[in-house]
Amino acid sequence: MLTEMTITDAVEGLRQKKFSAEELTRDHLKAVGQLNSRINTYITVTEEVALGQAKVADEKLASGDAPVLTGIPLAIKDLFCTRDIPTTAASRILENFVPPYESTVTSNLLRDGAVFLGKTNLDEFAMGSGNLNSAFGAVENPWKRKNDDAFLVPGGSSGGSAAAVAARMALGATGTDTGGSIRQPAAYCGITGIKPTYGRCSRWGIIAFASSLDQAGPMAKTVEDCAILLQSMAGFDPKDSTSVDRAVPDYRAACNRSLKGLRVGIPEEYRAPGMSSEIEAIWQQGIDWLKEAGCEIVDVSLPHTKYGLATYYIIAPAEASSNLARYDGVRYGRRVSGKSLEELYANTRGEGFGTEVKRRILMGTYVLSAGYYDAYYLRAQKVRKLIYQDFMNAYEKVDVLLTPTAPSAAFAKGEGEHQDDPVQMYLNDIFTVPASMAGVPGLALPAGLNDQGLPLGLQLLGRPFDEETLIAVGSAMEKAANFTYKPAIRSGVSL
C-alpha cells in the first residue's frame, strides 16, 4: 500500500514513475475516509484541494522540474492559517474563520510542492497534553494496549497530526510545540517529531498560544522524513520579528554522519521520582546504542529542571491571556450579542472558549495583575533564564542530551487521576517543558514498546540551531531501534 511508505520512499517512487501523485493522494484520502470517523484526526478534509494540488504535482514531475516535496500528501495542524480553508484552532470561537492568507510555514511547503489533505484536530488553542480539549471532540490514539480496547490519548496538543501519521492517514504533518506538543504526541503515537530552535521556523500565520514559546516543526514516520520537512519549513521571515536570519543547512545530509567521539549528556534530574522501570530501561537502552555507535556518555546536571513546569505554567498562561484578548466578538470569529459591549465580550468568550482555555486565561490574568506581577511573572522570567543557562553550561561539556520524552506510555481517556486533576495532566510534559523554556531544539523518536505493546519514546536535546546533530544522532538511534511496529485502530484492523 502507498500509505505504508515513508516520505523518502515516496519522493523516489514519484520520480521513478512507479505511481503518480494523484494515486498517492487518493490512497491517503481513502484512508482518511475509512478511519477519520473512528479516531477523529481531521477537523477539515480538503479532498478537492488535495486532488487539484496532486494534478499540478504530476505535471511538475513530468516536466522534470519538481521540488523535493512535490506530490507528498501532508496533514496540517489546524493552528496554521490556510488561505480560503477553515482554520479553527479547535475552538468554537473560530469555528467559521476562513483566513484570506497563508501562514509562512504552509506557504513554504506549498512552494515545495506538498499536497494538503486537510486540517488536523488539536487541543483548543494548543492548550493540553492529551488532545481531550478540542471543541470538535477528542482524538483517539490508533495504538491499543494488549487485550484492551480502551480509548488511548494520542498526546497533545498536536495529537491529531501525530495520529494521522501513525494511522497512515498522511505521510507527514505539521505540528507546533509550546511545552512539548510535538515531542510528547510523537512518543505516544510511535512516530518522530522535531521541535526546532525557537526562531528557526516562522510563527507568522500560526494562531498564537504563548508567543515566546510557540515553534512549528515536522512530524513523520522517520528522522529522515522529518529532516526533509524541516528543510522546507525553516527559514528567515521578515514578517516574524522573532524569526532568526540564519542559513538553513542540509538537514537530510546529517542522517549519515558518524557519531564517533560525540559526547552525549545524561541529565541526572530527569531520573524523576516514581518514573516507571520501563522508561528507565528504554533510556538505558538508548545509552547503550550510543555507546555502541562510538559516543562518549557524560553525566551532567540541569539543576533548575525541577522548576521548569511551575515556571512554564506561569509564563505560558500569562502570554495566552494577552494573546487571546483579541477574541472579543467584534473583529472576527464568533459573536454572541449582549446588551452592552462588556456583555458582548463576556457572552462571546463564555460560549466560545472551552474549560481549559478559560482556566489558563484566568491563571495568566492573575499572575499579570497588580500586586502579583513581581511575585509570579517577573520571578518566573528570572528562573527561565537560569534554566537556559543550565543548558548552556551542559553544552560546554557535551554535544547533545538524551532523556525520556514522556514519563509513561499513552494513557486511557477518563482513566485514573489524569482527567480529574489538571495538575496531573500538566505533569505529562515534565521532560519536554525545560527545553521549550530554554528555546533549544528537541527530537523525539520511538525506541521500543512497553509490556502492553505501546510505544515508548526517547528525546534528544541540542544546542541552539544545531538540529543537524540531533538528526545525526536520531538517525543512528533509529537504525539501532529498528522500530517497525504498527498500530491497530479501534476495530482491531492492523494498519
Coordinates of C-alpha atoms in Angstrom, one line a residue:
M1 CA 0.0 0.0 0.0
L2 CA 1.2 3.5 -0.8
T3 CA 0.2 4.7 2.6
E4 CA 2.8 2.5 4.2
M5 CA 5.7 4.3 2.6
T6 CA 7.9 7.0 4.1
I7 CA 8.3 10.4 2.5
T8 CA 11.8 9.3 1.4
D9 CA 10.4 6.3 -0.4
A10 CA 7.5 8.3 -1.9
V11 CA 9.9 11.0 -3.2
E12 CA 11.9 8.3 -5.0
G13 CA 8.9 6.4 -6.3
L14 CA 7.3 9.5 -7.8
R15 CA 10.4 10.4 -9.7
Q16 CA 10.8 6.8 -10.9
K17 CA 7.1 7.0 -12.1
K18 CA 6.2 3.9 -10.0
F19 CA 3.0 5.7 -9.2
S20 CA 1.5 9.2 -9.6
A21 CA 1.0 12.0 -7.1
E22 CA -2.8 11.6 -7.7
E23 CA -2.6 7.9 -6.9
L24 CA -0.6 8.6 -3.7
T25 CA -3.1 11.3 -2.7
R26 CA -6.2 9.1 -3.4
D27 CA -4.8 6.3 -1.3
H28 CA -4.3 8.6 1.6
L29 CA -7.7 10.2 1.1
K30 CA -9.2 6.7 1.1
A31 CA -7.5 6.0 4.5
V32 CA -8.9 9.3 5.8
G33 CA -12.4 8.3 4.7
Q34 CA -12.2 4.9 6.3
L35 CA -10.7 6.0 9.6
N36 CA -11.4 9.6 10.4
S37 CA -14.9 8.9 11.8
R38 CA -13.3 6.4 14.2
I39 CA -10.4 8.3 15.6
N40 CA -11.4 11.9 14.8
T41 CA -8.0 13.0 13.4
Y42 CA -9.1 15.7 10.9
I43 CA -11.4 18.6 11.6
T44 CA -11.5 19.6 7.9
V45 CA -10.7 17.3 5.0
T46 CA -9.8 19.1 1.8
E47 CA -10.3 16.4 -0.8
E48 CA -10.9 18.6 -3.9
V49 CA -8.0 20.9 -3.0
A50 CA -5.7 17.9 -2.4
L51 CA -6.6 16.3 -5.8
G52 CA -6.1 19.6 -7.6
Q53 CA -2.6 20.0 -6.0
A54 CA -1.8 16.4 -6.9
K55 CA -2.7 17.1 -10.5
V56 CA -0.3 20.1 -10.6
A57 CA 2.3 18.0 -8.9
D58 CA 2.1 15.3 -11.6
E59 CA 2.6 18.0 -14.2
K60 CA 5.7 19.3 -12.5
L61 CA 7.1 15.8 -12.1
A62 CA 6.6 15.1 -15.8
S63 CA 8.5 18.3 -16.6
G64 CA 11.4 17.2 -14.6
D65 CA 11.5 20.4 -12.6
A66 CA 9.9 19.5 -9.3
P67 CA 10.9 20.5 -5.7
V68 CA 11.6 17.7 -3.3
L69 CA 8.1 17.6 -1.7
T70 CA 6.2 17.6 -5.0
G71 CA 3.2 15.3 -4.6
I72 CA 3.8 14.4 -1.0
P73 CA 0.4 14.3 1.0
L74 CA 0.6 16.1 4.3
A75 CA -1.7 16.9 7.2
I76 CA -1.7 20.4 8.6
K77 CA -2.4 21.2 12.2
D78 CA -5.5 23.4 12.4
L79 CA -3.5 26.1 14.1
F80 CA -1.8 27.1 10.8
C81 CA -3.8 29.7 8.8
T82 CA -4.5 28.3 5.3
R83 CA -5.9 30.6 2.6
D84 CA -9.6 30.0 1.9
I85 CA -9.6 26.9 4.1
P86 CA -11.3 27.0 7.6
T87 CA -8.8 27.4 10.5
T88 CA -10.4 26.8 13.8
A89 CA -7.7 26.2 16.5
A90 CA -10.2 23.5 17.6
S91 CA -12.2 26.3 19.2
R92 CA -15.9 27.3 18.8
I93 CA -14.8 30.9 18.8
L94 CA -13.1 30.4 15.4
E95 CA -15.4 27.7 14.1
N96 CA -16.3 29.7 11.0
F97 CA -13.0 31.6 10.5
V98 CA -11.6 31.3 6.9
P99 CA -8.2 33.1 6.6
P100 CA -7.6 35.3 3.5
Y101 CA -3.9 34.5 3.8
E102 CA -1.4 31.6 4.2
S103 CA 1.0 31.0 7.1
T104 CA 4.7 31.3 6.2
V105 CA 5.3 27.6 7.1
T106 CA 2.5 26.3 4.9
S107 CA 3.5 28.7 2.1
N108 CA 6.9 27.2 2.2
L109 CA 5.5 23.6 2.0
L110 CA 3.2 24.6 -0.9
R111 CA 6.2 26.3 -2.6
D112 CA 8.0 22.9 -2.5
G113 CA 5.1 21.0 -4.0
A114 CA 3.3 19.5 -1.0
V115 CA -0.3 18.3 -1.1
F116 CA -2.5 19.2 1.8
L117 CA -5.1 16.6 2.8
G118 CA -6.7 18.7 5.5
K119 CA -6.5 20.3 8.9
T120 CA -5.9 18.1 11.9
N121 CA -7.5 18.2 15.4
L122 CA -5.7 19.5 18.4
D123 CA -6.3 20.7 22.0
E124 CA -8.1 24.0 21.8
F125 CA -5.6 26.8 21.1
A126 CA -2.9 24.1 21.6
M127 CA -3.6 24.0 25.4
G128 CA -3.4 20.4 26.5
S129 CA -1.4 17.2 26.8
G130 CA -4.0 14.6 25.6
N131 CA -6.0 16.1 22.7
L132 CA -9.0 15.9 25.0
N133 CA -9.8 19.7 25.0
S134 CA -10.9 20.1 21.4
A135 CA -14.3 21.7 20.7
F136 CA -14.6 19.1 17.9
G137 CA -14.1 16.1 20.1
A138 CA -11.2 14.1 21.4
V139 CA -8.7 12.3 19.1
E140 CA -8.1 8.6 19.6
N141 CA -4.6 7.1 19.5
P142 CA -4.5 4.4 16.8
W143 CA -2.5 2.2 19.2
K144 CA -4.1 -0.2 21.6
R145 CA -3.0 -2.0 24.7
K146 CA -2.8 -5.7 24.6
N147 CA -6.2 -7.3 25.1
D148 CA -7.8 -3.9 25.8
D149 CA -10.0 -1.7 23.7
A150 CA -9.7 1.4 25.9
F151 CA -9.6 4.8 24.2
L152 CA -6.0 5.9 24.5
V153 CA -5.0 9.5 24.1
P154 CA -2.6 10.5 21.3
G155 CA -0.9 13.2 23.3
G156 CA -1.3 16.9 22.9
S157 CA -1.6 19.4 21.6
S158 CA -0.6 18.1 18.2
G159 CA -2.4 14.8 18.8
G160 CA -4.3 14.9 15.5
S161 CA -1.2 15.4 13.5
A162 CA 0.6 12.5 15.3
A163 CA -2.4 10.2 15.0
A164 CA -2.7 11.0 11.3
V165 CA 0.9 9.9 10.6
A166 CA 0.7 6.9 12.9
A167 CA -2.6 5.7 11.3
R168 CA -1.2 6.1 7.8
M169 CA -3.6 9.0 7.0
A170 CA -0.7 11.3 5.9
L171 CA 2.9 10.8 5.0
G172 CA 3.9 13.7 7.3
A173 CA 2.3 16.5 9.3
T174 CA 3.0 19.9 10.8
G175 CA 2.8 20.4 14.5
T176 CA 3.5 23.2 17.0
D177 CA 5.4 22.8 20.2
T178 CA 5.0 25.2 23.1
G179 CA 5.9 22.9 26.0
G180 CA 6.2 19.6 24.3
S181 CA 3.3 19.5 21.9
I182 CA 5.2 17.9 19.1
R183 CA 7.5 15.6 21.1
Q184 CA 5.0 14.1 23.5
P185 CA 2.4 13.1 20.9
A186 CA 5.2 11.7 18.8
A187 CA 6.2 9.5 21.7
Y188 CA 2.6 8.4 22.4
C189 CA 1.9 7.5 18.8
G190 CA 5.2 5.9 17.9
I191 CA 6.4 8.4 15.3
T192 CA 9.2 11.0 15.1
G193 CA 8.9 14.8 15.7
I194 CA 11.2 17.7 15.8
K195 CA 10.8 20.9 17.8
P196 CA 13.3 23.3 16.1
T197 CA 15.2 26.1 17.9
Y198 CA 12.9 29.0 18.7
G199 CA 13.1 31.3 15.7
R200 CA 14.1 28.7 13.2
C201 CA 10.6 28.4 11.7
S202 CA 8.4 31.4 11.2
R203 CA 5.4 31.9 13.5
W204 CA 3.7 34.2 11.1
G205 CA 0.2 32.9 10.4
I206 CA 0.2 30.4 13.3
I207 CA -2.6 31.2 15.8
A208 CA -0.7 32.1 19.0
F209 CA -0.8 30.4 22.4
A210 CA 2.4 31.7 24.1
S211 CA 4.4 33.8 21.7
S212 CA 7.9 33.4 23.4
L213 CA 7.5 29.6 23.3
D214 CA 5.5 28.5 20.2
Q215 CA 7.5 26.9 17.5
A216 CA 6.4 25.0 14.4
G217 CA 8.0 21.7 13.5
P218 CA 7.6 18.5 11.5
M219 CA 6.1 15.1 12.4
A220 CA 6.7 12.0 10.3
K221 CA 7.5 8.2 10.4
T222 CA 11.3 8.6 10.3
V223 CA 14.1 11.0 11.2
E224 CA 15.0 11.5 7.5
D225 CA 11.4 12.3 6.7
C226 CA 11.4 15.0 9.4
A227 CA 14.7 16.3 8.1
I228 CA 13.1 16.7 4.6
L229 CA 10.1 18.5 6.0
L230 CA 12.2 20.8 8.3
Q231 CA 14.3 21.8 5.3
S232 CA 11.2 23.2 3.7
M233 CA 9.5 24.7 6.8
A234 CA 12.6 26.5 8.1
G235 CA 14.0 29.9 7.1
F236 CA 14.0 33.6 7.8
D237 CA 10.8 35.5 7.6
P238 CA 10.8 39.3 7.8
K239 CA 7.1 39.2 8.8
D240 CA 8.0 37.5 12.0
S241 CA 10.1 39.6 14.4
T242 CA 11.3 36.5 16.3
S243 CA 12.5 34.8 13.1
V244 CA 16.3 34.4 13.0
D245 CA 18.1 35.4 9.8
R246 CA 20.4 32.3 9.6
A247 CA 21.1 30.0 6.7
V248 CA 19.2 26.7 6.6
P249 CA 21.6 23.7 6.4
D250 CA 21.1 20.5 4.5
Y251 CA 19.3 18.6 7.3
R252 CA 18.9 15.4 5.3
A253 CA 22.7 15.1 4.7
A254 CA 23.1 14.9 8.5
C255 CA 21.4 11.5 8.6
N256 CA 24.6 9.6 7.6
R257 CA 27.1 11.3 9.9
S258 CA 29.4 9.3 12.1
L259 CA 28.9 9.7 15.8
K260 CA 32.4 8.6 16.9
G261 CA 33.7 10.9 19.6
L262 CA 30.4 12.7 20.1
R263 CA 29.7 13.5 23.7
V264 CA 26.2 12.6 25.0
G265 CA 24.9 14.1 28.3
I266 CA 22.6 12.3 30.7
P267 CA 20.9 14.8 33.0
E268 CA 20.6 13.4 36.5
E269 CA 17.5 15.5 37.2
Y270 CA 15.5 13.6 34.5
R271 CA 15.5 10.5 36.7
A272 CA 12.2 11.7 38.2
P273 CA 10.8 10.1 41.3
G274 CA 8.3 7.4 40.5
M275 CA 9.4 7.1 36.9
S276 CA 8.4 3.7 35.6
S277 CA 11.0 0.9 35.3
E278 CA 10.1 0.6 31.6
I279 CA 11.0 4.2 30.9
E280 CA 14.2 3.7 32.9
A281 CA 15.0 0.6 30.8
I282 CA 14.4 2.2 27.4
W283 CA 16.5 5.2 28.4
Q284 CA 19.4 2.8 29.3
Q285 CA 18.9 1.0 26.0
G286 CA 19.3 4.3 24.2
I287 CA 22.5 5.0 26.2
D288 CA 23.8 1.6 25.2
W289 CA 23.0 2.2 21.5
L290 CA 25.0 5.4 21.5
K291 CA 28.0 3.8 23.3
E292 CA 28.0 1.2 20.5
A293 CA 28.0 4.0 17.9
G294 CA 31.2 5.4 19.4
C295 CA 29.7 8.1 21.6
E296 CA 31.1 9.1 25.0
I297 CA 28.5 9.2 27.7
V298 CA 28.8 12.0 30.2
D299 CA 26.7 12.7 33.4
V300 CA 25.5 16.3 33.5
S301 CA 23.3 18.4 35.7
L302 CA 20.4 20.7 34.9
P303 CA 19.7 21.9 38.5
H304 CA 16.8 24.2 37.7
T305 CA 14.8 21.5 35.8
K306 CA 12.6 20.9 38.9
Y307 CA 11.3 24.5 38.5
G308 CA 10.5 24.0 34.7
L309 CA 6.8 23.1 35.0
A310 CA 6.0 25.7 37.6
T311 CA 7.8 28.4 35.6
Y312 CA 6.1 27.3 32.3
Y313 CA 2.6 27.4 33.9
I314 CA 3.2 31.0 34.9
I315 CA 4.7 32.3 31.7
A316 CA 2.6 30.4 29.1
P317 CA -0.8 31.3 30.6
A318 CA 0.3 34.9 31.1
E319 CA 1.1 35.1 27.4
A320 CA -2.0 33.2 26.5
S321 CA -4.2 35.7 28.4
S322 CA -2.7 38.5 26.4
N323 CA -2.9 36.7 23.0
L324 CA -6.5 35.5 23.5
A325 CA -7.7 39.0 24.4
R326 CA -8.1 39.6 20.6
Y327 CA -11.1 37.2 20.5
D328 CA -13.8 39.7 21.6
G329 CA -16.6 39.1 19.1
V330 CA -16.0 42.5 17.4
R331 CA -13.5 41.9 14.6
Y332 CA -13.7 38.2 13.6
G333 CA -14.8 34.9 14.9
R334 CA -17.9 34.0 16.9
R335 CA -20.1 36.9 18.2
V336 CA -22.7 36.4 20.9
S337 CA -24.7 39.6 21.3
G338 CA -25.3 41.4 24.6
K339 CA -27.0 44.5 26.0
S340 CA -23.6 46.3 26.4
L341 CA -20.1 46.0 24.9
E342 CA -18.9 44.4 28.2
E343 CA -21.8 41.8 28.0
L344 CA -20.9 41.1 24.3
Y345 CA -17.3 40.3 25.3
A346 CA -18.5 38.1 28.2
N347 CA -21.1 36.2 26.2
T348 CA -18.8 35.7 23.2
R349 CA -15.8 34.4 25.3
G350 CA -18.1 32.4 27.6
E351 CA -19.6 30.5 24.8
G352 CA -16.6 30.4 22.5
F353 CA -13.8 29.2 24.8
G354 CA -13.6 25.8 26.4
T355 CA -12.9 25.0 30.1
E356 CA -9.1 24.6 29.8
V357 CA -8.7 27.8 27.8
K358 CA -10.7 29.7 30.3
R359 CA -8.6 28.2 33.1
R360 CA -5.4 29.3 31.5
I361 CA -6.7 32.8 30.7
L362 CA -7.7 33.2 34.4
M363 CA -4.3 31.9 35.6
G364 CA -2.5 34.2 33.2
T365 CA -4.5 37.3 34.1
Y366 CA -3.9 36.6 37.8
V367 CA -0.1 36.4 37.6
L368 CA 0.0 39.6 35.5
S369 CA -2.3 41.5 37.8
A370 CA -1.2 44.4 40.1
G371 CA 0.4 43.1 43.2
Y372 CA 1.3 39.7 41.7
Y373 CA 3.3 40.6 38.6
D374 CA 6.6 40.8 40.6
A375 CA 5.8 37.8 42.8
Y376 CA 5.0 35.4 40.0
Y377 CA 5.6 36.6 36.4
L378 CA 8.8 38.5 36.9
R379 CA 10.3 35.8 39.2
A380 CA 9.3 33.1 36.6
Q381 CA 11.2 35.0 33.9
K382 CA 14.3 35.1 36.1
V383 CA 14.0 31.3 36.7
R384 CA 13.6 30.8 32.9
K385 CA 17.0 32.5 32.4
L386 CA 18.5 30.1 34.9
I387 CA 17.0 27.1 33.1
Y388 CA 18.5 28.4 29.8
Q389 CA 21.9 28.8 31.5
D390 CA 21.8 25.3 32.8
F391 CA 21.5 24.0 29.2
M392 CA 24.3 26.3 28.0
N393 CA 26.6 25.1 30.8
A394 CA 25.8 21.5 29.9
Y395 CA 26.7 22.1 26.2
E396 CA 30.1 23.2 27.3
K397 CA 30.7 19.6 28.2
V398 CA 28.5 17.7 25.7
D399 CA 27.2 17.9 22.2
V400 CA 23.7 16.6 22.9
L401 CA 21.5 15.4 25.7
L402 CA 19.5 12.2 25.9
T403 CA 16.4 11.9 28.0
P404 CA 13.0 10.1 28.0
T405 CA 10.3 12.0 26.1
A406 CA 7.3 11.3 28.5
P407 CA 7.0 9.8 31.9
S408 CA 4.7 7.0 30.6
A409 CA 3.2 5.4 27.5
A410 CA -0.2 6.7 26.3
F411 CA -2.9 6.6 29.0
A412 CA -6.6 6.0 28.6
K413 CA -9.2 8.7 28.4
G414 CA -11.1 9.0 31.7
E415 CA -8.7 6.6 33.4
G416 CA -7.1 7.3 36.8
E417 CA -6.1 10.7 38.1
H418 CA -5.1 12.3 34.7
Q419 CA -8.5 13.8 33.9
D420 CA -9.6 14.6 37.4
D421 CA -6.7 16.8 38.3
P422 CA -5.4 19.4 35.8
V423 CA -2.0 19.5 37.5
Q424 CA -1.6 15.7 36.9
M425 CA -2.2 16.4 33.2
Y426 CA 0.4 19.1 33.2
L427 CA 3.0 16.6 34.6
N428 CA 2.9 14.7 31.3
D429 CA 5.1 17.5 29.9
I430 CA 7.7 17.2 32.7
F431 CA 10.5 16.1 30.3
T432 CA 9.7 18.4 27.4
V433 CA 9.0 21.7 29.1
P434 CA 12.6 22.7 30.1
A435 CA 13.8 22.6 26.5
S436 CA 10.9 24.8 25.5
M437 CA 11.7 27.3 28.2
A438 CA 15.3 27.4 27.0
G439 CA 14.4 27.6 23.3
V440 CA 16.7 24.7 22.4
P441 CA 15.8 22.1 19.7
G442 CA 14.5 18.7 20.6
L443 CA 13.8 15.5 18.7
A444 CA 11.6 12.7 19.8
L445 CA 11.7 9.2 18.3
P446 CA 10.2 5.8 19.1
A447 CA 12.6 3.4 20.8
G448 CA 10.5 0.3 21.7
L449 CA 7.3 -0.9 23.2
N450 CA 6.2 -1.4 26.8
D451 CA 4.8 -4.7 28.2
Q452 CA 1.3 -3.6 27.0
G453 CA 2.5 -3.1 23.4
L454 CA 2.5 0.7 23.4
P455 CA 5.3 2.9 22.1
L456 CA 7.9 4.4 24.3
G457 CA 10.0 7.4 23.1
L458 CA 13.4 9.0 23.7
Q459 CA 14.3 12.6 23.4
L460 CA 17.4 14.3 22.1
L461 CA 18.1 17.9 23.1
G462 CA 20.7 20.0 21.3
R463 CA 22.5 23.3 21.1
P464 CA 20.5 26.3 19.6
F465 CA 20.4 25.9 15.8
D466 CA 22.2 22.6 15.9
E467 CA 19.3 20.5 14.6
E468 CA 21.8 18.7 12.4
T469 CA 23.4 16.9 15.4
L470 CA 20.0 15.9 16.6
I471 CA 19.2 14.4 13.2
A472 CA 22.5 12.6 13.0
V473 CA 22.2 11.1 16.5
G474 CA 18.4 10.4 16.0
S475 CA 19.1 8.6 12.7
A476 CA 21.7 6.3 14.3
M477 CA 19.4 5.5 17.2
E478 CA 16.5 4.9 14.8
K479 CA 18.6 2.3 12.9
A480 CA 19.6 0.6 16.2
A481 CA 15.9 0.6 17.5
N482 CA 14.6 -0.8 14.2
F483 CA 11.1 0.3 15.3
T484 CA 8.9 -1.4 12.7
Y485 CA 5.8 -1.9 14.8
K486 CA 2.4 -0.6 13.5
P487 CA -0.7 0.5 15.5
A488 CA -4.1 -1.1 15.4
I489 CA -7.2 1.0 15.3
R490 CA -10.3 0.5 17.4
S491 CA -11.8 -2.0 15.0
G492 CA -8.8 -4.2 15.5
V493 CA -7.7 -3.8 11.9
S494 CA -3.9 -3.6 11.6
L495 CA -2.8 -0.6 9.5

